[in-house]
Coordinates of C-alpha atoms in Angstrom, one line a residue:
X181 CA -91.9 -19.0 -16.0
X182 CA -90.7 -20.0 -12.5
X183 CA -88.6 -22.7 -14.2
X184 CA -87.0 -20.1 -16.5
X185 CA -86.2 -17.8 -13.6
X186 CA -84.6 -20.7 -11.7
X187 CA -82.5 -21.6 -14.7
X188 CA -81.2 -18.1 -15.1
X189 CA -80.3 -18.1 -11.4
X190 CA -78.6 -21.5 -11.5
X191 CA -76.6 -21.1 -14.7
X192 CA -74.1 -18.4 -13.3
X193 CA -73.6 -20.7 -10.2
X194 CA -73.0 -23.9 -12.2
X195 CA -71.7 -22.8 -15.6
X196 CA -68.7 -25.0 -16.5
X197 CA -65.4 -23.7 -17.7
X198 CA -65.2 -24.2 -21.4
X199 CA -63.7 -23.2 -24.8
X200 CA -66.2 -21.8 -27.4
X201 CA -65.6 -21.1 -31.1
X202 CA -66.9 -17.7 -32.2
X203 CA -68.5 -18.2 -35.6
X204 CA -67.5 -16.1 -38.5
X205 CA -70.1 -13.5 -39.6
X206 CA -72.2 -14.2 -42.7
X207 CA -71.0 -12.7 -46.0
X208 CA -73.8 -10.1 -45.9
X209 CA -72.6 -9.0 -42.5
X210 CA -69.3 -7.9 -44.0
X211 CA -68.9 -4.3 -45.2
X212 CA -68.9 -3.6 -48.9
X213 CA -65.5 -2.7 -50.3
X214 CA -65.3 1.1 -50.8
X215 CA -62.6 3.6 -51.6
X216 CA -61.9 5.5 -48.3
X217 CA -61.9 9.3 -48.3
X218 CA -58.7 11.3 -48.2
X219 CA -56.4 10.8 -45.2
X220 CA -57.4 13.2 -42.5
X221 CA -53.8 14.3 -41.8
X222 CA -52.1 17.6 -42.4
X223 CA -48.6 18.9 -42.3
X224 CA -47.2 15.3 -42.6
X225 CA -43.4 15.3 -42.5
X226 CA -41.8 15.5 -45.9
X227 CA -40.9 12.2 -47.4
X228 CA -43.9 10.4 -46.1
X229 CA -47.4 9.7 -47.5
X230 CA -50.6 8.9 -45.7
X231 CA -53.5 6.7 -46.8
X232 CA -56.9 6.5 -45.1
X233 CA -58.0 2.9 -44.4
X234 CA -61.4 4.0 -43.3
X235 CA -63.4 4.0 -40.1
X236 CA -64.6 0.4 -39.3
X237 CA -65.7 1.5 -35.8
X238 CA -68.4 3.7 -37.3
X239 CA -70.2 0.6 -38.6
X240 CA -70.8 -0.5 -35.0
X241 CA -71.1 2.9 -33.4
X242 CA -72.6 5.1 -36.1
X243 CA -73.7 8.1 -34.0
X244 CA -71.3 11.0 -33.8
X245 CA -71.7 11.2 -30.0
X246 CA -70.4 7.6 -29.8
X247 CA -66.8 8.8 -30.5
X248 CA -65.5 7.3 -27.2
X249 CA -66.3 3.6 -28.0
X250 CA -64.9 4.2 -31.5
X251 CA -61.5 4.9 -29.9
X252 CA -58.8 2.7 -31.4
X253 CA -57.4 1.6 -28.0
X254 CA -54.9 -0.7 -29.6
X255 CA -53.6 -1.8 -33.0
X256 CA -51.8 -5.1 -33.8
X257 CA -50.3 -6.6 -36.9
X258 CA -50.9 -10.4 -37.1
X259 CA -51.1 -12.9 -40.0
X260 CA -51.2 -10.2 -42.7
X261 CA -54.0 -8.3 -41.0
X262 CA -54.2 -5.1 -39.0
X263 CA -56.4 -5.5 -35.9
X264 CA -58.1 -2.6 -34.1
X265 CA -59.5 -2.6 -30.5
X266 CA -62.8 -0.7 -29.9
X267 CA -65.5 -0.3 -27.2
X268 CA -65.9 1.3 -23.8
X269 CA -65.8 -0.6 -20.6
X270 CA -66.5 2.4 -18.3
X271 CA -69.6 2.4 -16.2
X272 CA -70.4 6.1 -16.6
X273 CA -71.3 8.4 -19.5
X274 CA -73.6 8.1 -22.5
X275 CA -71.6 5.2 -24.0
X276 CA -71.1 3.2 -20.8
X277 CA -70.5 -0.5 -21.3
X278 CA -70.6 -0.3 -25.1
X279 CA -70.6 -4.0 -25.9
X280 CA -70.7 -6.5 -27.4
X281 CA -67.7 -5.4 -29.4
X282 CA -66.6 -6.5 -32.9
X283 CA -63.2 -7.7 -33.9
X284 CA -62.2 -5.7 -37.0
X285 CA -59.2 -6.6 -39.1
X286 CA -57.8 -4.8 -42.2
X287 CA -56.7 -7.4 -44.7
X288 CA -53.5 -6.0 -46.2
X289 CA -53.6 -8.2 -49.3
X290 CA -57.2 -7.3 -50.0
X291 CA -57.3 -3.6 -49.0
X292 CA -60.5 -4.0 -47.0
X293 CA -61.9 -4.3 -43.5
X294 CA -63.3 -7.7 -42.4
X295 CA -65.3 -8.5 -39.3
X296 CA -63.9 -11.7 -37.8
X297 CA -66.1 -12.1 -34.7
X298 CA -68.1 -10.4 -32.0
X299 CA -66.9 -10.7 -28.4
X300 CA -69.2 -10.7 -25.4
X301 CA -67.1 -7.9 -23.9
X302 CA -67.5 -4.2 -23.3
X303 CA -64.2 -3.3 -24.8
X304 CA -61.1 -4.6 -26.6
X305 CA -58.2 -2.7 -25.0
X306 CA -55.3 -5.0 -25.7
X307 CA -54.0 -7.5 -28.2
X308 CA -51.2 -9.8 -27.0
X309 CA -49.2 -11.6 -29.8
X310 CA -47.6 -14.8 -28.7
X311 CA -45.9 -17.0 -31.3
X312 CA -48.4 -18.1 -33.9
X313 CA -51.3 -16.8 -31.9
X314 CA -53.0 -13.5 -31.2
X315 CA -54.7 -13.1 -27.8
X316 CA -57.2 -10.6 -26.4
X317 CA -57.7 -10.0 -22.7
X318 CA -61.4 -9.9 -21.6
X319 CA -61.7 -6.3 -20.4
X320 CA -65.2 -6.6 -19.0
X321 CA -67.3 -9.7 -19.6
X322 CA -71.0 -9.3 -20.4
X323 CA -71.7 -12.8 -18.9
X324 CA -71.7 -13.8 -15.3
X325 CA -68.6 -13.4 -13.1
X326 CA -68.2 -17.1 -12.5
X327 CA -65.6 -17.1 -15.3
X328 CA -63.4 -14.4 -16.9
X329 CA -62.4 -14.6 -20.6
X330 CA -59.4 -14.7 -22.8
X331 CA -59.8 -14.9 -26.6
X332 CA -57.3 -16.4 -29.1
X333 CA -56.8 -16.8 -32.8
X334 CA -54.2 -18.9 -34.5
X335 CA -52.4 -18.1 -37.7
X336 CA -53.3 -21.6 -38.9
X337 CA -57.1 -21.2 -38.3
X338 CA -59.6 -18.5 -39.1
X339 CA -61.8 -18.8 -36.0
X340 CA -61.5 -16.9 -32.7
X341 CA -62.0 -19.0 -29.6
X342 CA -63.4 -17.8 -26.3
X343 CA -61.5 -19.3 -23.4
X344 CA -64.0 -18.9 -20.6
X345 CA -61.8 -20.4 -17.8
X346 CA -60.5 -17.6 -15.6
X347 CA -62.1 -18.3 -12.2
X348 CA -64.2 -15.4 -11.0
X349 CA -62.3 -12.7 -13.1
X350 CA -64.3 -9.6 -13.8
X351 CA -61.5 -7.9 -15.7
X352 CA -58.4 -9.4 -17.3
X353 CA -56.0 -6.5 -17.8
X354 CA -52.8 -8.1 -18.9
X355 CA -51.5 -11.4 -20.1
X356 CA -47.9 -12.7 -20.2
X357 CA -45.9 -15.9 -20.5
X358 CA -43.2 -16.7 -18.0
X359 CA -41.1 -19.9 -17.8
X360 CA -43.7 -21.9 -19.6
X361 CA -46.7 -20.6 -17.6
X362 CA -49.5 -18.2 -18.7
X363 CA -50.1 -15.3 -16.3
X364 CA -53.1 -13.0 -16.1
X365 CA -53.5 -9.8 -14.0
X366 CA -56.9 -8.5 -13.2
X367 CA -59.7 -8.1 -10.7
X368 CA -62.1 -10.6 -9.0
X369 CA -65.4 -10.0 -7.0
X370 CA -64.4 -12.1 -4.0
X371 CA -60.9 -10.9 -3.2
X372 CA -61.7 -10.9 0.5
X373 CA -64.3 -12.9 2.4
X374 CA -65.5 -10.2 4.9
X375 CA -67.1 -6.8 4.6
X376 CA -70.1 -5.5 2.6
X377 CA -70.6 -7.6 -0.6
X378 CA -70.0 -4.6 -2.9
X379 CA -66.6 -4.0 -1.2
X380 CA -65.2 -7.5 -1.5
X381 CA -63.8 -7.2 -5.0
X382 CA -60.1 -6.6 -5.5
X383 CA -57.0 -7.5 -7.4
X384 CA -55.9 -11.0 -8.3
X385 CA -53.2 -12.8 -10.3
X386 CA -53.8 -16.1 -12.1
X387 CA -51.2 -18.7 -13.3
X388 CA -51.8 -21.6 -15.6
X389 CA -49.2 -24.3 -16.4
X390 CA -51.3 -26.3 -18.9
X391 CA -51.8 -23.7 -21.6
X392 CA -54.8 -22.0 -20.0
X393 CA -57.1 -24.9 -19.2
X394 CA -56.7 -24.7 -15.4
X395 CA -55.8 -21.7 -13.4
X396 CA -54.6 -21.1 -9.8
X397 CA -55.7 -17.7 -8.5
X398 CA -53.9 -15.6 -5.8
X399 CA -56.0 -12.9 -4.4
X400 CA -54.2 -9.7 -3.3
X401 CA -54.8 -6.8 -1.0
X402 CA -55.3 -4.1 -3.8
X403 CA -58.1 -2.9 -6.0
X404 CA -56.9 -4.1 -9.4
X405 CA -53.7 -5.6 -10.8
X406 CA -53.2 -3.7 -14.0
X407 CA -49.9 -4.7 -15.7
X408 CA -47.3 -7.5 -15.9
X409 CA -43.7 -6.4 -16.2
X410 CA -41.2 -9.0 -17.6
X411 CA -37.7 -7.9 -16.7
X412 CA -34.3 -9.6 -16.8
X413 CA -35.8 -13.1 -16.5
X414 CA -38.3 -12.2 -13.7
X415 CA -42.0 -11.3 -13.8
X416 CA -43.5 -8.5 -11.7
X417 CA -47.1 -7.4 -11.4
X418 CA -48.2 -3.8 -10.7
X419 CA -51.3 -2.8 -8.7
X420 CA -53.4 0.3 -9.3
X421 CA -51.6 2.8 -7.2
X422 CA -53.9 4.3 -4.6
X423 CA -54.7 8.0 -4.0
X424 CA -56.5 9.2 -0.9
X425 CA -59.9 7.8 -2.0
X426 CA -58.7 4.3 -2.8
X427 CA -56.5 4.3 0.3
X428 CA -59.5 5.0 2.5
X429 CA -61.3 2.1 0.7
X430 CA -58.4 -0.2 1.4
X431 CA -58.2 0.9 5.0
X432 CA -62.0 0.3 5.5
X433 CA -61.6 -3.2 4.3
X434 CA -58.5 -3.9 6.5
X435 CA -56.2 -4.3 3.5
X436 CA -54.0 -1.3 3.6
X437 CA -51.3 -2.8 5.9
X438 CA -50.7 -5.7 3.5
X439 CA -50.9 -3.6 0.3
X440 CA -47.9 -3.6 -2.0
X441 CA -47.6 -1.7 -5.2
X442 CA -45.5 -4.5 -6.8
X443 CA -45.7 -8.3 -6.6
X444 CA -42.9 -10.7 -7.9
X445 CA -43.6 -14.2 -9.1
X446 CA -41.4 -16.6 -7.2
X447 CA -39.9 -19.9 -8.4
X448 CA -42.6 -21.8 -6.4
X449 CA -45.3 -20.2 -8.5
X450 CA -46.5 -17.9 -5.7
X451 CA -46.5 -14.1 -5.7
X452 CA -44.4 -12.3 -3.2
X453 CA -45.1 -8.7 -2.2
X454 CA -42.3 -6.2 -2.8
X455 CA -42.9 -3.5 -0.2
X456 CA -39.6 -2.0 -1.0
X457 CA -41.0 -0.6 -4.3
X458 CA -43.5 2.2 -3.6
X459 CA -45.7 4.2 -5.9
X460 CA -43.2 7.0 -5.8
X461 CA -40.5 4.6 -6.9
X462 CA -42.5 3.5 -9.9
X463 CA -43.3 7.0 -11.0
X464 CA -40.1 9.1 -10.3
X465 CA -40.4 12.7 -11.2
X466 CA -44.2 12.6 -11.6
X467 CA -45.8 15.4 -9.6
X468 CA -48.0 13.9 -6.8
X469 CA -46.7 10.4 -7.2
X470 CA -47.9 8.5 -4.2
X471 CA -50.6 11.1 -3.4
X472 CA -52.9 10.6 -6.4
X473 CA -54.5 7.6 -8.0
X474 CA -52.3 6.1 -10.8
X475 CA -52.8 3.4 -13.3
X476 CA -49.9 1.8 -15.0
X477 CA -51.6 0.2 -18.0
X478 CA -48.9 -1.8 -19.7
X479 CA -45.2 -2.6 -20.1
X480 CA -43.3 -2.6 -23.4
X481 CA -40.2 -4.7 -23.1
X482 CA -37.1 -4.5 -25.3
X483 CA -33.7 -6.1 -24.7
X484 CA -34.4 -6.8 -21.0
X485 CA -35.5 -3.2 -20.4
X486 CA -38.9 -1.6 -20.2
X487 CA -40.0 1.8 -21.2
X488 CA -40.3 3.7 -17.9
X489 CA -39.1 0.6 -16.0
X490 CA -35.6 1.1 -17.3
X491 CA -33.6 -1.8 -15.9
X492 CA -33.0 -4.1 -13.0
X493 CA -29.8 -3.4 -11.0
X494 CA -27.2 -6.1 -10.2
X495 CA -28.2 -6.1 -6.6
X496 CA -31.9 -6.8 -7.4
X497 CA -33.8 -3.5 -7.0
X498 CA -35.7 -2.2 -10.0
X499 CA -34.4 1.1 -11.2
X500 CA -37.1 3.2 -12.8
X501 CA -36.4 5.9 -15.4
X502 CA -39.0 8.1 -17.1
X503 CA -39.0 9.2 -20.7
X504 CA -39.0 13.0 -20.6
X505 CA -41.7 14.8 -22.4
X506 CA -42.4 18.5 -22.9
X507 CA -45.2 20.1 -20.9
X508 CA -48.6 19.5 -22.6
X509 CA -47.4 16.4 -24.6
X510 CA -49.4 13.2 -24.0
X511 CA -47.7 9.8 -24.3
X512 CA -50.3 7.8 -26.2
X513 CA -48.7 4.5 -27.3
X514 CA -45.3 2.7 -27.1
X515 CA -44.2 -0.3 -29.1
X516 CA -40.9 -2.2 -29.2
X517 CA -38.7 -2.3 -32.3
X518 CA -35.2 -3.7 -33.0
X519 CA -33.4 -0.6 -31.7
X520 CA -35.6 0.1 -28.7
X521 CA -39.1 1.6 -28.9
X522 CA -41.3 3.8 -31.0
X523 CA -43.2 6.4 -28.9
X524 CA -46.4 7.9 -30.1
X525 CA -47.3 11.3 -28.6
X526 CA -50.0 13.9 -29.2
X527 CA -50.2 17.6 -28.2
X528 CA -53.2 19.9 -28.6
X529 CA -52.2 23.0 -30.5
X530 CA -55.7 24.6 -30.8
X531 CA -59.3 23.4 -30.7
X532 CA -59.7 20.4 -33.0
X533 CA -56.1 20.7 -33.9
X534 CA -53.7 18.0 -32.6
X535 CA -50.0 17.4 -33.5
X536 CA -49.0 13.8 -33.2
X537 CA -45.4 12.6 -33.4
X538 CA -43.6 9.2 -33.7
X539 CA -40.3 9.2 -31.9
X540 CA -37.5 6.5 -31.8
X541 CA -36.5 6.0 -28.2
X542 CA -33.3 4.2 -27.1
X543 CA -31.9 3.5 -23.6
X544 CA -28.2 3.1 -22.8
X545 CA -27.6 2.8 -19.1
X546 CA -29.3 5.7 -17.5
X547 CA -29.3 7.7 -20.7
X548 CA -32.4 7.9 -22.8
X549 CA -32.2 9.3 -26.4
X550 CA -35.1 10.4 -28.5
X551 CA -35.0 10.9 -32.3
X552 CA -38.2 12.3 -33.9
X553 CA -39.2 10.2 -37.0
X554 CA -42.3 11.9 -38.3
X555 CA -45.1 14.2 -37.2
X556 CA -48.5 15.2 -38.5
X557 CA -51.6 17.2 -37.5
X558 CA -55.2 16.2 -37.4
X559 CA -58.5 17.2 -35.8
X560 CA -58.0 14.4 -33.2
X561 CA -55.0 12.9 -31.5
X562 CA -53.5 9.6 -32.6
X563 CA -54.2 7.0 -29.9
X564 CA -52.5 3.8 -31.1
X565 CA -49.5 2.7 -33.3
X566 CA -48.4 -0.4 -35.2
X567 CA -45.4 -0.9 -37.4
X568 CA -43.8 -3.5 -39.7
X569 CA -40.4 -1.8 -39.6
X570 CA -41.0 0.3 -42.7
X571 CA -44.6 1.6 -42.5
X572 CA -46.7 2.8 -39.7
X573 CA -50.4 2.6 -38.9
X574 CA -52.1 5.0 -36.5
X575 CA -55.7 5.2 -35.1
X576 CA -57.3 8.5 -34.3
X577 CA -59.6 8.9 -31.3
X578 CA -61.3 11.5 -29.0
X579 CA -59.2 13.9 -26.9
X580 CA -57.9 12.3 -23.7
X581 CA -59.0 13.5 -20.3
X582 CA -61.9 15.5 -21.7
X583 CA -65.7 15.0 -21.1
X584 CA -67.3 12.4 -23.3
X585 CA -69.4 13.8 -26.2
X586 CA -73.1 13.7 -25.7
X587 CA -76.0 13.7 -28.2
X588 CA -76.6 17.1 -29.7
X589 CA -73.1 18.4 -28.8
X590 CA -71.1 16.7 -31.6
X591 CA -68.3 18.5 -33.4
X592 CA -66.9 17.7 -36.9
X593 CA -64.0 16.0 -35.3
X594 CA -66.2 13.5 -33.5
X595 CA -67.0 11.9 -36.9
X596 CA -63.2 11.1 -37.4
X597 CA -62.9 9.1 -34.2
X598 CA -62.0 5.5 -35.1
X599 CA -60.3 6.4 -38.4
X600 CA -57.2 4.3 -39.2
X601 CA -54.4 5.7 -41.3
X602 CA -51.4 4.0 -43.0
X603 CA -48.2 6.1 -43.3
X604 CA -45.4 4.9 -45.5
X605 CA -42.3 6.3 -47.3
X606 CA -43.3 8.5 -50.2
X607 CA -41.1 6.4 -52.5
X608 CA -43.1 3.3 -51.6
X609 CA -46.1 2.6 -53.9
X610 CA -49.4 3.0 -52.1
X611 CA -51.7 0.0 -52.9
X612 CA -55.4 0.1 -53.4
X613 CA -55.5 3.8 -54.2

């Protein structure tokens, strides 16, 4: 037994970086093909039709109180399939750290859900398409912190691969490609070398110039680097923006004086702090910007512009412009299209009654125009959006910013969490009905 204990202690210290294929599930592990129930949408805009693709998340999280890990955090179209991201990487609540998490994909040509792999992660929060590959950032690895994870699937192969090569990454929040290099933003446990062990973690950025086999890591002063912003040929990284509590934590660790909300990748491959860009600069018009904790989760680029990060001026500074929303309306997802962006919003109208809307957004200079495309109501808000230019897919999840459901306190709406719905023009035939 002593030898087993020694091995368990040594492996996290000596585990080599490696690539691992994730085997396909056995046929009996695939769900049976069944006709989904009626689409759980009401008051859908005239001229559109909705089709329920089912709730694959309920196969992994069957209890109604597990509505949070059934949240469809992200949707992605790739290689003729619709992928949905599930799980819960939070450390609190009844569904804390809800991994391992399955990779579910809806085969559009077969009209059924397929389980492609199971990831040793707590959550799939983001899909990143790149050329003929689809990537997943490892939100919270279930293994040791010696290596962080990326996952990839090629359109020419059916297997997912685990790339366990990010040195010391606990979380990988974003992934981008810039001038031939791969870049990851996230969090490591040894960002600083002094102070109590539990306080040494912090933000980090990693760069690889050989396709992800070897990485150089630059540790920063912040807590977590959350998003990468490609803009006008440059790449910026955004930190979690501190409120009073996080500011005290940074001050206690001696990091506050060197903290910068934004870093810029230089031509030498090193990140340079941009102290001229503050939290208030990044969130103009947001009440309490700079005084409250804020998390910029992702950037959605289109034509050298970003939603919210509007453009880069000729003199170099970033000019930030918000997309105006009515009071009570929550921005849920944003994807780029040929004309600009498609914005998904949700608004609570009554208990278990949410109105979601898809809006076309365009930016011209400092002017932002919004054109509503369609809306619908459901017992839950729409969390995520995907589109092929003609049809849309949305995923329904639990109400944001509300306490997590607990056992014995479920509502009828909790059962819907994880449902995925296809919306298409009414004149377009609906397959697999």
